[in-house]
Short mmCIF file of C-alpha atoms in Angstrom, two decimals:
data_model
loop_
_atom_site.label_atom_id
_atom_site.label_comp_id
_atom_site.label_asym_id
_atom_site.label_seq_id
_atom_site.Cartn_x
_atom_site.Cartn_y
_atom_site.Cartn_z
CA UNK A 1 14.99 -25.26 -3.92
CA UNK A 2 11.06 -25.93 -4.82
CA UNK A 3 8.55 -23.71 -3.80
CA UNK A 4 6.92 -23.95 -0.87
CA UNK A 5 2.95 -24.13 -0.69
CA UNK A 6 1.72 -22.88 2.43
CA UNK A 7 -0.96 -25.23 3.74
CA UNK A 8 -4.61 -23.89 4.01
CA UNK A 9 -4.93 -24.41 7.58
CA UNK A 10 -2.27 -21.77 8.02
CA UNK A 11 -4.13 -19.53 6.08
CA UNK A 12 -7.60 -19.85 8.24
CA UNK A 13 -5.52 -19.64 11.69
CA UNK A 14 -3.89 -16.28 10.12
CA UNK A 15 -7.23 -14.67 8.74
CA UNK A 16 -8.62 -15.84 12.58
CA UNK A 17 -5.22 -14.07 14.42
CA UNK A 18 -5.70 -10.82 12.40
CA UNK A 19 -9.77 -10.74 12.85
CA UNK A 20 -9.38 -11.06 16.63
CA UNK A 21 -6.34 -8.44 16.68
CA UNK A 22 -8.61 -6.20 14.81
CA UNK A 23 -11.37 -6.22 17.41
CA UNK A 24 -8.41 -6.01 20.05
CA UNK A 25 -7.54 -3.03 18.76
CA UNK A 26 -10.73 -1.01 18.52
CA UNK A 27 -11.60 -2.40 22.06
CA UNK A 28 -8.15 -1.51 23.29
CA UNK A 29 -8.96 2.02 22.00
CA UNK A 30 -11.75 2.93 24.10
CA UNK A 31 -9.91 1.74 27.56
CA UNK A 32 -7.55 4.76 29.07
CA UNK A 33 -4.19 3.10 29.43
CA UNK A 34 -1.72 5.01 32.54
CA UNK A 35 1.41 6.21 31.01
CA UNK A 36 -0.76 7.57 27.55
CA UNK A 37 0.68 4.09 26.49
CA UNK A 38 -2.73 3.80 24.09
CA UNK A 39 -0.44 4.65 20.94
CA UNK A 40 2.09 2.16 22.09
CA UNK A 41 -0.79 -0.71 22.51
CA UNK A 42 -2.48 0.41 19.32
CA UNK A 43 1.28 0.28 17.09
CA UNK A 44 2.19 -3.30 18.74
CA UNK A 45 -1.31 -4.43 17.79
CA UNK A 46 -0.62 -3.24 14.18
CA UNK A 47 3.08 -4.28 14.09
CA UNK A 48 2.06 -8.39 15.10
CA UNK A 49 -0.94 -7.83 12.66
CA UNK A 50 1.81 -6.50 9.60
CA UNK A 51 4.35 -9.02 10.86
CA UNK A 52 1.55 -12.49 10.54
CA UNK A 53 0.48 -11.28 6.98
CA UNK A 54 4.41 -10.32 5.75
CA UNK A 55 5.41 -13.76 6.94
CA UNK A 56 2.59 -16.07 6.32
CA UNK A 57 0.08 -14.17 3.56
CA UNK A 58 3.29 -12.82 1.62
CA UNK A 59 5.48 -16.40 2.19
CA UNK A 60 8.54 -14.07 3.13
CA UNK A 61 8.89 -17.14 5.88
CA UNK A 62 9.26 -19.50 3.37
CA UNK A 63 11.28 -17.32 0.74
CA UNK A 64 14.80 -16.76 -0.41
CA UNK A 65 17.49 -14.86 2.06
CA UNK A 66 17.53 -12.22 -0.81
CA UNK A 67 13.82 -11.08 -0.18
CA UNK A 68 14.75 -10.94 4.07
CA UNK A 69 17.63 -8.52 2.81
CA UNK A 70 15.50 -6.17 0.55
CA UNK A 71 12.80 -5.94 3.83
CA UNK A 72 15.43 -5.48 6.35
CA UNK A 73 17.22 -3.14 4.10
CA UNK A 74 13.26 -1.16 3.84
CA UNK A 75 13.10 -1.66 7.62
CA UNK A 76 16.47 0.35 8.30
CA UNK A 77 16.57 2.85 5.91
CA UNK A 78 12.95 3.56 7.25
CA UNK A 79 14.60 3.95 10.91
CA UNK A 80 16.84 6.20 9.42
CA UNK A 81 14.28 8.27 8.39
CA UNK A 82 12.82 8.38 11.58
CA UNK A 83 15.61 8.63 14.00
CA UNK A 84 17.17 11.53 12.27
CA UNK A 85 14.07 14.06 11.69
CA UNK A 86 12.73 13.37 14.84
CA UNK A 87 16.10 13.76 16.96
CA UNK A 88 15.97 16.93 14.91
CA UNK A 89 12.29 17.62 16.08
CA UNK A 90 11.68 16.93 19.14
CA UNK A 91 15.35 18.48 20.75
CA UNK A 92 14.20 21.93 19.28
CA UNK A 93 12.49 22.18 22.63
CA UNK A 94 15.93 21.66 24.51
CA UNK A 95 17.34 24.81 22.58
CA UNK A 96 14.55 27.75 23.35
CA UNK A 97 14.43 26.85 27.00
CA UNK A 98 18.13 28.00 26.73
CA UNK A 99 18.39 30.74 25.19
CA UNK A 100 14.63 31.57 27.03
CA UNK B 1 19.51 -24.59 -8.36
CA UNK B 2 17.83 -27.23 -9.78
CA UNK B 3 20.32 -30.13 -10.67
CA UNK B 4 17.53 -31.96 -12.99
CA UNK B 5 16.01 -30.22 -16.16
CA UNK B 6 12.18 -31.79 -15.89
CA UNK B 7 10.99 -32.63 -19.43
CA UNK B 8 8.68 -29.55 -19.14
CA UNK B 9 11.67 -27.14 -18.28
CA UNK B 10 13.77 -29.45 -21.39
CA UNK B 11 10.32 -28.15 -24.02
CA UNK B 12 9.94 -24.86 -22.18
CA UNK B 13 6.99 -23.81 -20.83
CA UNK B 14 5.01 -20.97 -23.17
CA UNK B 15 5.38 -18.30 -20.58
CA UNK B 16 9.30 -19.15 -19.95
CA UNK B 17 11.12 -15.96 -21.36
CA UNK B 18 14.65 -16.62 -22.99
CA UNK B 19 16.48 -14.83 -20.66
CA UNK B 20 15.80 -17.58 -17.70
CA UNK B 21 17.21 -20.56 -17.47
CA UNK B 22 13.76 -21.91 -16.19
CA UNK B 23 10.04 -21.14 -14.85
CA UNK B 24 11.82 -21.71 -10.76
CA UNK B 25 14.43 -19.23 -11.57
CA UNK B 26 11.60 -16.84 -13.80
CA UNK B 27 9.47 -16.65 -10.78
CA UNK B 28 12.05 -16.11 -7.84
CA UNK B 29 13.84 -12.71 -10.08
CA UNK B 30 9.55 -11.90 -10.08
CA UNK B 31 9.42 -12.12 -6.83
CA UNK B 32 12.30 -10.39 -5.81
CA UNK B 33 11.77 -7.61 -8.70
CA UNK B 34 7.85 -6.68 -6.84
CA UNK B 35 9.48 -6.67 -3.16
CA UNK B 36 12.37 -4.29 -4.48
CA UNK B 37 9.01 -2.14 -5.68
CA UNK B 38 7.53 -2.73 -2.53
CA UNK B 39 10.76 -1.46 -0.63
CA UNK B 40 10.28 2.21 -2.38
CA UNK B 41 6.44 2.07 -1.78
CA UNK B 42 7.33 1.21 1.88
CA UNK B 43 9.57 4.58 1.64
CA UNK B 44 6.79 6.65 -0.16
CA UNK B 45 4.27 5.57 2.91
CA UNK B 46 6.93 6.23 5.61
CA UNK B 47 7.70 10.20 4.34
CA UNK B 48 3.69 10.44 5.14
CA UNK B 49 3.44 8.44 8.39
CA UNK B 50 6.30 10.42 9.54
CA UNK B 51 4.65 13.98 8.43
CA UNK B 52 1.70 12.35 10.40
CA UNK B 53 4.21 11.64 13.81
CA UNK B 54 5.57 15.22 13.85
CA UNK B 55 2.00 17.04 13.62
CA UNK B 56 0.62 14.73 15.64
CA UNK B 57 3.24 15.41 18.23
CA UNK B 58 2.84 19.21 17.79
CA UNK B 59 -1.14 19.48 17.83
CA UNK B 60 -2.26 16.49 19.98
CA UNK B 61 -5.49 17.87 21.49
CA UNK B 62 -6.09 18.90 18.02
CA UNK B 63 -5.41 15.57 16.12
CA UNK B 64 -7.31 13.62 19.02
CA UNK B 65 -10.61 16.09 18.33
CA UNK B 66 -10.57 15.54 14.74
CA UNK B 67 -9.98 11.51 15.08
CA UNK B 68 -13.14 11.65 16.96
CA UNK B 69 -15.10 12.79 14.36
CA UNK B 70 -14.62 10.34 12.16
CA UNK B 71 -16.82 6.91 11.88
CA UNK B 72 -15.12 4.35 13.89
CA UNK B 73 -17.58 1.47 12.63
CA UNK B 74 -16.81 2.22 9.08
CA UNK B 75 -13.21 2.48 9.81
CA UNK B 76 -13.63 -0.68 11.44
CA UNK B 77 -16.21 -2.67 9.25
CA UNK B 78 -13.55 -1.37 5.95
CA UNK B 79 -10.29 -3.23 8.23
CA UNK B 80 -12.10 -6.28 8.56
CA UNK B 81 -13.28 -6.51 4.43
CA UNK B 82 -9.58 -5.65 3.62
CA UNK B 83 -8.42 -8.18 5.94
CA UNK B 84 -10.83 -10.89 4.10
CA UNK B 85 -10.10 -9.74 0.67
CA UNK B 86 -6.67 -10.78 1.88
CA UNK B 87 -7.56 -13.56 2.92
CA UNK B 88 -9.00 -14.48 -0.44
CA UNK B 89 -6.03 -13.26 -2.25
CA UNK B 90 -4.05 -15.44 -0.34
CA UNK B 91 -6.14 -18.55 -1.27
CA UNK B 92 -5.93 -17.71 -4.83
CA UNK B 93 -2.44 -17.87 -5.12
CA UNK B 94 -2.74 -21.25 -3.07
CA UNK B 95 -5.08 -21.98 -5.41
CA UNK B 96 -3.32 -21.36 -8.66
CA UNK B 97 -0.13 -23.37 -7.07
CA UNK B 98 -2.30 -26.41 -6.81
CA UNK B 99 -3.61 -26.08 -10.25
CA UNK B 100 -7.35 -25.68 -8.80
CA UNK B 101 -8.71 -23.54 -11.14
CA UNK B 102 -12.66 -22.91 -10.22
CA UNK B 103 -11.62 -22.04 -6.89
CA UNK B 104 -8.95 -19.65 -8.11
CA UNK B 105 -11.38 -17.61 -10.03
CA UNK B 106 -13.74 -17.68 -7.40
CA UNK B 107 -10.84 -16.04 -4.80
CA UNK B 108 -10.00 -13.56 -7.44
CA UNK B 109 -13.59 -12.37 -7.65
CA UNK B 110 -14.19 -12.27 -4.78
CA UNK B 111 -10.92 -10.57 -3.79
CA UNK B 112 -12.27 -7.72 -6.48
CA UNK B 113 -15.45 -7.22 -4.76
CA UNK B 114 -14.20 -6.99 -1.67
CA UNK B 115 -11.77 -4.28 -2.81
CA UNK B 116 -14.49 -2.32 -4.10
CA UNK B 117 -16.66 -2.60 -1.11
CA UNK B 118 -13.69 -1.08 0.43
CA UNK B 119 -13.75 1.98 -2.44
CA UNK B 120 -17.26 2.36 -1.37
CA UNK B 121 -17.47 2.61 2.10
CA UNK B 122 -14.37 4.90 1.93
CA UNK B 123 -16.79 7.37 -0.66
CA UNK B 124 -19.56 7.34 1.58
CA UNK B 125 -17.19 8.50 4.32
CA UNK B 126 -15.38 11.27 2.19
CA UNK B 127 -18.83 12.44 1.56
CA UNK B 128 -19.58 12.72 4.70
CA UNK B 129 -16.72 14.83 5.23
CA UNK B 130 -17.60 16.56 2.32
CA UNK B 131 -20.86 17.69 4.02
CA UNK B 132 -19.64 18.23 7.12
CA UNK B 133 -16.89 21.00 5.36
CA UNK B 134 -14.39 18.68 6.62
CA UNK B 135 -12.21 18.41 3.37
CA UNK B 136 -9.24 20.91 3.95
CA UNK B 137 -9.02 23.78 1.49
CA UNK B 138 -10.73 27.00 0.23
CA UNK B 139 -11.53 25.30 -3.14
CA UNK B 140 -13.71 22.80 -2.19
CA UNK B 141 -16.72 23.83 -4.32
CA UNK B 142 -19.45 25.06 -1.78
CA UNK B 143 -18.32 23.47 0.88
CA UNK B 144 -14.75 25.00 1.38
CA UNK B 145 -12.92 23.74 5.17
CA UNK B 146 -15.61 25.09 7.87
CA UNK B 147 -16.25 22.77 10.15
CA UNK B 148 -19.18 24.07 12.95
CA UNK B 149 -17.95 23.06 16.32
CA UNK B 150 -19.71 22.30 19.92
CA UNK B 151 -20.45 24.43 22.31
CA UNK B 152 -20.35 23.40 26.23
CA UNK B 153 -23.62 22.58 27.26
CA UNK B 154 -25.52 22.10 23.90
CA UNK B 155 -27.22 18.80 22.29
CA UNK B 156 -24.69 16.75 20.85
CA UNK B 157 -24.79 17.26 17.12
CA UNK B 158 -22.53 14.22 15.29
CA UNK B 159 -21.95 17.10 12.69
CA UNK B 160 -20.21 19.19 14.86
CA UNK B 161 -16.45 19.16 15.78
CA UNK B 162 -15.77 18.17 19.49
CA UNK B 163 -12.65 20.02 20.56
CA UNK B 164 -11.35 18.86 23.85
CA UNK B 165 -10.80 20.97 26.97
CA UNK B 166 -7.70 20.95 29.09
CA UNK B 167 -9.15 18.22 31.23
CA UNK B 168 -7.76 15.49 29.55
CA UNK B 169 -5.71 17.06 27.32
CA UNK B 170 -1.89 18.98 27.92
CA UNK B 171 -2.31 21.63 25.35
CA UNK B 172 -5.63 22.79 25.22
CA UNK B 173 -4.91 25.35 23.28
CA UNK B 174 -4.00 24.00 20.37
CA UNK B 175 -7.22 22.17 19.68
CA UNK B 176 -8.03 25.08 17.30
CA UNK B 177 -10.03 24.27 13.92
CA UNK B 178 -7.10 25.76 11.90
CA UNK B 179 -4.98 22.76 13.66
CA UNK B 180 -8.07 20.57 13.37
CA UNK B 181 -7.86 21.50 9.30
CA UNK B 182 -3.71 19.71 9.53
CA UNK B 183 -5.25 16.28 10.52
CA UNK B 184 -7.71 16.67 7.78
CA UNK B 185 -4.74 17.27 5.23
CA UNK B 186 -3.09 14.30 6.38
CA UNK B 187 -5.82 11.92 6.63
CA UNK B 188 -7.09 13.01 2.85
CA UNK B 189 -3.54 12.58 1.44
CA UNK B 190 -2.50 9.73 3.33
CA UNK B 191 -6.23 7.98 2.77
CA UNK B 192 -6.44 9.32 -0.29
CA UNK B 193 -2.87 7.41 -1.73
CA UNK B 194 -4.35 4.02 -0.17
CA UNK B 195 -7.27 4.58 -1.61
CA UNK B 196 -5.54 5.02 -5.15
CA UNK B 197 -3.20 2.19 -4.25
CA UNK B 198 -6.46 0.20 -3.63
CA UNK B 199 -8.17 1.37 -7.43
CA UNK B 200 -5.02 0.28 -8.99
CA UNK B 201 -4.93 -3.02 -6.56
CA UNK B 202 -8.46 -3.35 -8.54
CA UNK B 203 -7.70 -2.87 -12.02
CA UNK B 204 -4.65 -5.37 -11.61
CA UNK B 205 -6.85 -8.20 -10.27
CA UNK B 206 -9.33 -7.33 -13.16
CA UNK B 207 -6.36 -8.40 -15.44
CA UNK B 208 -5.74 -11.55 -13.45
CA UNK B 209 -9.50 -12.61 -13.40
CA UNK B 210 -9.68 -12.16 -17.21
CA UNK B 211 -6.14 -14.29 -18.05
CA UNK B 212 -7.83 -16.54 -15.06
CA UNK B 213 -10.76 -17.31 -16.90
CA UNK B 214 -8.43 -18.21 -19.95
CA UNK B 215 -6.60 -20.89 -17.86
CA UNK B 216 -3.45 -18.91 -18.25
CA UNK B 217 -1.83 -19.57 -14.46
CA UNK B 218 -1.25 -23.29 -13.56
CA UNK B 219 1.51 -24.43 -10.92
CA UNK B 220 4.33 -24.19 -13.19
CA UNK B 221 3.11 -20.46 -13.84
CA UNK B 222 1.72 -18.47 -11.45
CA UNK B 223 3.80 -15.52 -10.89
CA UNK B 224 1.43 -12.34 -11.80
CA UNK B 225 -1.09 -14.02 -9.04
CA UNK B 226 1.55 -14.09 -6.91
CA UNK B 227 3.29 -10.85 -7.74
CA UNK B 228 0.03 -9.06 -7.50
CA UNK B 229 -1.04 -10.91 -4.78
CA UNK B 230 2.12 -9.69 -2.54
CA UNK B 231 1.07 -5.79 -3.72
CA UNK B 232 -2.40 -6.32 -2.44
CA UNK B 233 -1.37 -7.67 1.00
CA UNK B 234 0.92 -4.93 1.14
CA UNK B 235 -1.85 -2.11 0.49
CA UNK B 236 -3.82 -4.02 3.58
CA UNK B 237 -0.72 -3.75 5.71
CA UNK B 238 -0.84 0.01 5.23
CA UNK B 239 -4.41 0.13 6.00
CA UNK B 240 -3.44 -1.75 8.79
CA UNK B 241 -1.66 1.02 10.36
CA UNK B 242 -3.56 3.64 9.03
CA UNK B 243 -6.95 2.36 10.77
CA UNK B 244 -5.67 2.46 14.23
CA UNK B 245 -3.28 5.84 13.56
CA UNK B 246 -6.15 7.41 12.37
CA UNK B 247 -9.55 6.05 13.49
CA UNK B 248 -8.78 5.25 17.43
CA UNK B 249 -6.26 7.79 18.53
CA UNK B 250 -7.96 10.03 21.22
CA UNK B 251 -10.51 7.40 21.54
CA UNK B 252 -10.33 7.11 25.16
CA UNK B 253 -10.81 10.78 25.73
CA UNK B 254 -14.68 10.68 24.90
CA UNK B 255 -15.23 7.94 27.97
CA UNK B 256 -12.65 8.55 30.37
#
């Protein structure tokens, strides 16, 4: 298995996609989305942003299954993080409206 | 697996170390070796973002009052240089595959200015913090946490904390200045590790420009470009998140 050289074209149309997201995103900001969903258009913003540069800028679409294992492994012990302080967190709530 | 030993691999290249069997096999156990350092930087990051989620979630009005304060064109004007200095960095690692080597140290210097412009804007902004007693602490010499803030009906002063009121806002009441001072810890630390990140991002692609300018990479070796090339993208990704997480939350309270 050679390397893989991404072509420059890619490149531009990358830098171009994460420019535009960018202005997306500060635009987005100032606009009051219903639901509060402004953190939720902000993140997905970020996350395609993260996503283009991990799989074009860092050639993790052209690399070895090993590397997709280490960032999936990253990716789920990072849930785990997550999942477990803030079921911990944010059911506190649930407990003093109980007990009053 | 390469089934072929080219004449080069057959000589060795200089940079081949003993332990490989050849520069393919050298580069891929590089590569892997920086994203297994990237996984526990990707940890280090996520303890903070997370300490950032749960105060957030606790002092909203609070954390959307102090967001305001701070410059959204600088915040803004720094995402799009890191996003370019990406961009180079990316081209000089295209560039060192394809043996071009003017080009190559071109994108590496300019990859090193652009991180500094990024050091730079970030200092003018932590001194503006500085004189607005927005750094968090007693310690700060002279101008220890004390921000002033607004009071209804008086000329706007950009100096001057903004807290919200209960009109856009669930808990009012927690929009105090000693909640205000809990953002400010988190965007200093969390800012403040990037920004360290970023110095170190700029002493490493000193070291490439220098072994750059001695011809050391061509396309059989290329792996510190590209190893140090993968960190720098990385740092961008967190300032990626950190820009809108930061900057534009609470945005939309000042217009609607």
């Amino acid at each position: 298995m050679s390397e893989h050289i991404v072509p420059v074209r890619i490149y531009f149309a990358i830098f171009a996609a994460l420019l535009v997201g960018t202005a997306l995103t500060v635009v987005a900001a100032f606009f009051d989305f219903p639901w509060r969903l402004n953190t939720v258009v902000a993140l997905t913003i970020a996350t395609v942003k993260a996503t283009l540069v991990v799989l074009y800028f860092m050639h993790v679409r052209y690399s070895t299954r090993l590397v997709w294992v280490i960032i999936a492994s990253a990716l789920f012990w990072m849930a785990i993080l997550f999942a477990l302080t803030l079921s911990d967190y944010f059911t506190r709530g649930w407990l003093s409206t109980q007990t009053g | 697996m390469t089934t072929h030993a080219t004449t080069q691999d057959a000589h060795g290249h200089p940079a081949l170390q003993h332990h490989f069997e050849n520069m393919e096999q050298q580069r891929e156990a590089g590569t892997l070796g920086m994203w297994v350092f990237l996984v526990t930087e990707i940890m280090f990051f996520g303890g903070m973002f997370l300490a950032y989620t749960l105060y957030r979630n606790q002092y909203p009005a609070a954390f959307a009052s102090a967001s305001n304060h701070l410059d959204i064109t600088l915040g803004a004007v720094n995402t799009a240089v890191l996003i370019v200095s990406s961009f180079t960095m990316a081209l000089a690692v295209y560039f060192t595959q394809t043996g071009k080597l003017r080009p190559q140290v071109l994108c590496l210097g300019l990859t090193l200015v652009l991180g500094l412009t990024f050091l730079g804007i970030k200092a003018v902004e932590y001194h503006d913090k500085y004189e607005d007693h927005l750094i968090p602490g007693r310690l700060i010499p002279w101008n220890p946490f004390n921000p002033g803030v607004q009071e209804e009906g008086q000329p706007v002063d950009h100096h001057k904390l903004h807290l919200l009121s209960g009109k856009t806002v669930k808990h009012p009441i927690d929009a105090t200045v000693k909640n205000v001072e809990m953002f400010y810890w988190i965007y200093f630390a969390m800012t403040g590790m990037h920004a360290l990140h970023m110095i170190i991002g700029a002493g490493l692609l000193m070291y490439l420009l220098i072994f750059s300018l001695r011809g050391r990479f061509d396309p059989e070796y290329h792996s510190p470009v590209e190893v140090i090339g993968l960190y720098w993208h990385f740092v961008d990704i967190v300032w990626i998140f950190l820009f809108p997480l930061l900057y534009l939350l609470g945005r939309h309270y000042l217009h609607g």
